Amino acid sequence: MTIRVTIWNENVHETTEPEIAEIYPDGIHGAIGEGIRGMLGDAIDVRFATLDAPDNGLPEEVLETTDVLIWWSHIAQERVPDDLVERIHDRVLRGMGIIALHSATKSKIFRRLMGTSCCVRWRHGHDRELVWTIKPDHPIAAGVPEVFAIPQQEMFGEFFDVPDPDELVFLSTFSGGEVLRSGLCYRRGYGRVFFFSPGDQSYPVYFNEHVRRVIANAVEWAAPRSGVRPTPYLSRNSPEGWLDAELEGTRA
Amino acid sequence: MTIRVTIWNENVHETTEPEIAEIYPDGIHGAIGEGIRGMLGDAIDVRFATLDAPDNGLPEEVLETTDVLIWWSHIAQERVPDDLVERIHDRVLRGMGIIALHSATKSKIFRRLMGTSCCVRWRHGHDRELVWTIKPDHPIAAGVPEVFAIPQQEMFGEFFDVPDPDELVFLSTFSGGEVLRSGLCYRRGYGRVFFFSPGDQSYPVYFNEHVRRVIANAVEWAAPRSGVRPTPYLSRNSPEGWLDAELEGTRA
Amino acid sequence: MTIRVTIWNENVHETTEPEIAEIYPDGIHGAIGEGIRGMLGDAIDVRFATLDAPDNGLPEEVLETTDVLIWWSHIAQERVPDDLVERIHDRVLRGMGIIALHSATKSKIFRRLMGTSCCVRWRHGHDRELVWTIKPDHPIAAGVPEVFAIPQQEMFGEFFDVPDPDELVFLSTFSGGEVLRSGLCYRRGYGRVFFFSPGDQSYPVYFNEHVRRVIANAVEWAAPRSGVRPTPYLSRNSPEGWLDAELEGTRA
Amino acid sequence: MTIRVTIWNENVHETTEPEIAEIYPDGIHGAIGEGIRGMLGDAIDVRFATLDAPDNGLPEEVLETTDVLIWWSHIAQERVPDDLVERIHDRVLRGMGIIALHSATKSKIFRRLMGTSCCVRWRHGHDRELVWTIKPDHPIAAGVPEVFAIPQQEMFGEFFDVPDPDELVFLSTFSGGEVLRSGLCYRRGYGRVFFFSPGDQSYPVYFNEHVRRVIANAVEWAAPRSGVRPTPYLSRNSPEGWLDAELEGTRA
């Protein structure tokens, strides 16, 4: 079944800074979309959404037909409306996958899902990043080398204030000696969350084939196995006698 | 060093329902306070705070001198102001311990820390709850039997929509056959979070010596090892050359 | 790609106790094989192996062409040769999946993979077991109800001396009030390990459709994504200059 | 209560290679002992044990009076008798703490506890190691800086074939760009296991005050809370009626 992917990008750097537009002429979302389309082909259906589109690109009809949401944001984090964040959060708990990239650490939706500050150490200084696979059997690491280099990158380093991940797939080191847990899996409600650190507007990171491979794998990993539920899980009363009623037909 | 404990209770059932007041004449907070004082003595300093007190019992000077906050809430969850929730959340990330009890599953602060709905299955039907220790070496299980019974309890059962805990210490079973992950440890920022399910206003659960032992142990476990930090962890720039500066004096 | 499954069964109860043979006329392995074949069809290729077969049913050519090994053992645990255990262990570390069922808790291979005693509380007393799904989005839980009943079962209860699982998928409760972490996922080396508790020779548990569904799902989950590696991961020297050599071709 | 620490060292390099003896004139065990004694004083009682001592330094009366065992081994891993490994393993499962250092990755006892190969990437090439604290609230990180440098070290890097740790406390980066999960906590049975990577015979790592602080903290963390149990946890029958018997006196 086709996975319906929506790539959301604030799209501010690319539209206001010519030197960024040169790196990402089709926007960061465009580069990511091209990458995963090339790898997943007909297995996915890709749409784009940006901050300045009507309803910030995510009206009800788009969000409610999205299986996996890819999210990139940086300088416009606070311009994302709170009620949109709540709608996304609700859909993740119902089963939608979400992939938060790079500076989306500080996005409202990622912090909402984590419950922590998600702060990191950083340096905008042309570091070389090495991405190491430490869970070689993980589906998100399929086809990814044991280590690959991103020649120029912003440094994101520990302490990274997030909850312990359910699965730690990648670690990154930087030329300054720093380290980051850079590929993290979480489950929240019925949904899956993947954070992947590589990617900055100033460098052509989203054209790197390994970065694209990781994002493509993450799309497949995060896709809901049996669709997104129409309603959230709610506390529910199981009055006396419920057990027998519920078990009807489940005995062998 | 004395652990400064504040026990927060919405204190609504006890003040509006005579049959609850009979069970908890000093409030649920009073019963908990008596219990942990009896066990920890001078190791703790206990204060009480309730919803209807000025500043909901947690003005700046109280919260900022609290090492471990115990939280009980149920029918007045939504009356807790959002800005108080943010202040508590901020202090947890800076190192304050927090212990969420029973229906505090649905408190704003617990959901804020978890990032999920925290919904559960439930039944108010005089169930017998058995609490099983499944991490016998854990400090919160010290002195707690392998299994103990609470003769009458509200049932809380799976699916319980929380993130996977860092440590799963207790499991509970109920006479209806249900099961709950009932003792859960989390780290968020520099702070520690413990959820413990037993305890309902309709039953004298907080007079149970084993329940009291668990809460007392949790106070010691959740207490910040080196005090609560005055400021939160913030993303910070580590410009070129930072490494050498930071390492000054750490080489051997 | 077809998953090559080998179902290993000590096959002692069925061949020496008529009342067990009546329950499992084709052996426990036969009942499991029938179940997963009915569910996975051509996606799997099933072979059977038993203790009294030549090379205990697992000569080199069988083990080395097995993607997922299902293991059932009970009273003959100690008759499994140590060198076979080492061969299985080696193949798991190279990527073969393994599913340990019920009393295989105490098998040499499961204990070898866990590093603990794997002891449990037990009672052979016609208990009713309820299996609760606590990770509803997990692939092993796909198509499994929130709760299902096994009318008659041996009780296995906590404390269950295993390492904390990477993923806790099922919890079971018993009519005596006991509880067990009954569906556990682990990664060891490049391989995946799933333990599932339901199943005793005295009861027709392996004819239960939900139990069969769980085992079928586990086969798919445990199958190696990119085949079993021909050689184990070994410590390896990365001499000066290695980094550049290894990265050759991974830069973008 | 005094923690009884035994520091076991194969003590081969120091007694056969003059240049190592110069770095560690009192043996690696001596350097570690001096370090933790200076930090923990009367809180610990330290004994030393070496491979060439009678009973390899760990006769019954020593092992059975040890609360925390520190283990260093490298070129003589295979000379440790299997039955000693089983005795240590048994005692860990009964509650003794164990701290495995550096090349003890490949010791029989560590592999026995992990169930994996524990292989790593390595290079003996005078790397600079940076140790990063990624769990700042963890007791083993108390008083340890966010990052500290070890100017000369052997490189140990990922992939490190161990089970996912219960707690990941430190990450190390090396001048070659490699990374290692270098401070890992596990529970096995009633006992606690800590692995800490820094430390090689060729460099004076165990004189580094931060390394010593980590080991001292780990001793306190790994010490059994209520003594080591005299007998292991064993599977045990809970016949009909057990529940009531067991619960006698636990109801409130």
Short mmCIF file of C-alpha atoms in Angstrom, two decimals, chain C residues 89 93 106 111-127 155 157-164 166 175-178 187-190 233-243 246, chain D residues 89 93 106 111-127 155 157-164 166 175-178 187-190 233-243 246:
data_model
loop_
_atom_site.label_atom_id
_atom_site.label_comp_id
_atom_site.label_asym_id
_atom_site.label_seq_id
_atom_site.Cartn_x
_atom_site.Cartn_y
_atom_site.Cartn_z
CA HIS C 89 24.48 -18.97 19.37
CA LEU C 93 24.90 -13.39 16.46
CA LYS C 106 15.50 -22.85 30.78
CA ARG C 111 20.10 -18.73 28.91
CA ARG C 112 23.23 -18.38 26.79
CA LEU C 113 21.68 -15.43 24.98
CA MET C 114 20.29 -13.80 28.12
CA GLY C 115 23.20 -14.22 30.53
CA THR C 116 20.81 -14.77 33.44
CA SER C 117 19.17 -17.76 35.10
CA CYS C 118 15.82 -17.23 33.32
CA CYS C 119 14.09 -18.78 36.35
CA VAL C 120 10.37 -18.19 36.91
CA ARG C 121 7.62 -18.91 39.36
CA TRP C 122 5.32 -21.68 38.08
CA ARG C 123 2.31 -23.82 38.86
CA HIS C 124 0.96 -26.72 36.87
CA GLY C 125 -2.63 -26.12 37.86
CA HIS C 126 -5.03 -25.51 35.01
CA ASP C 127 -4.88 -21.74 35.25
CA MET C 155 1.20 -20.58 35.21
CA GLY C 157 4.92 -15.78 36.88
CA GLU C 158 7.26 -13.07 38.04
CA PHE C 159 9.91 -12.68 39.13
CA PHE C 160 11.22 -13.81 35.75
CA ASP C 161 14.98 -13.47 35.84
CA VAL C 162 15.79 -12.06 32.40
CA PRO C 163 17.46 -8.83 31.27
CA ASP C 164 15.13 -5.94 30.62
CA ASP C 166 14.32 -4.14 24.29
CA SER C 175 -6.31 -16.95 37.52
CA GLY C 176 -4.13 -17.16 40.62
CA GLY C 177 -3.40 -13.44 40.31
CA GLU C 178 0.13 -13.85 38.97
CA ARG C 187 18.63 -8.04 19.88
CA ARG C 188 21.82 -10.03 20.23
CA GLY C 189 24.60 -9.34 17.73
CA TYR C 190 22.92 -9.06 14.32
CA TYR C 233 31.45 -9.82 13.78
CA LEU C 234 34.97 -9.83 15.09
CA SER C 235 37.10 -7.28 16.84
CA ARG C 236 39.19 -5.72 14.16
CA ASN C 237 42.12 -3.47 14.01
CA SER C 238 41.59 -0.10 12.36
CA PRO C 239 45.17 1.08 12.03
CA GLU C 240 46.23 4.66 11.42
CA GLY C 241 44.81 5.80 8.12
CA TRP C 242 41.89 3.41 8.31
CA LEU C 243 39.38 6.19 8.56
CA GLU C 246 37.02 3.13 5.01
CA HIS D 89 28.44 -15.34 37.35
CA LEU D 93 23.07 -13.06 39.77
CA LYS D 106 36.46 -9.91 25.84
CA ARG D 111 30.66 -12.15 27.59
CA ARG D 112 28.87 -14.63 29.86
CA LEU D 113 26.78 -11.80 31.30
CA MET D 114 26.10 -10.13 27.97
CA GLY D 115 25.34 -13.15 25.77
CA THR D 116 27.03 -11.49 22.79
CA SER D 117 30.53 -11.44 21.30
CA CYS D 118 31.41 -8.05 22.84
CA CYS D 119 33.70 -7.42 19.87
CA VAL D 120 34.81 -3.87 19.05
CA ARG D 121 36.77 -1.94 16.52
CA TRP D 122 40.18 -0.91 17.90
CA ARG D 123 43.46 0.81 17.16
CA HIS D 124 46.53 1.00 19.31
CA GLY D 125 47.58 4.36 18.06
CA HIS D 126 47.92 7.06 20.73
CA ASP D 127 44.49 8.50 20.14
CA MET D 155 40.81 3.51 20.43
CA GLY D 157 34.97 2.07 18.56
CA GLU D 158 31.59 0.99 17.28
CA PHE D 159 30.15 -1.30 16.31
CA PHE D 160 30.44 -2.66 19.86
CA ASP D 161 28.51 -5.91 19.96
CA VAL D 162 26.70 -5.73 23.29
CA PRO D 163 23.01 -5.77 24.21
CA ASP D 164 21.38 -2.37 24.48
CA ASP D 166 19.75 -0.32 30.56
CA SER D 175 40.91 11.64 17.36
CA GLY D 176 40.33 9.27 14.45
CA GLY D 177 36.65 10.24 14.47
CA GLU D 178 35.42 7.00 16.01
CA ARG D 187 21.16 -5.46 35.56
CA ARG D 188 21.59 -9.21 35.54
CA GLY D 189 19.64 -11.20 38.13
CA TYR D 190 19.91 -9.26 41.41
CA TYR D 233 16.89 -17.22 42.49
CA LEU D 234 15.44 -20.54 41.39
CA SER D 235 12.33 -21.51 39.52
CA ARG D 236 9.86 -22.49 42.15
CA ASN D 237 6.56 -24.16 42.28
CA SER D 238 3.67 -22.09 43.61
CA PRO D 239 1.02 -24.81 44.04
CA GLU D 240 -2.67 -24.16 44.36
CA GLY D 241 -3.27 -22.11 47.47
CA TRP D 242 0.11 -20.51 47.35
CA LEU D 243 -1.30 -17.08 46.76
CA GLU D 246 2.30 -15.91 50.36
#
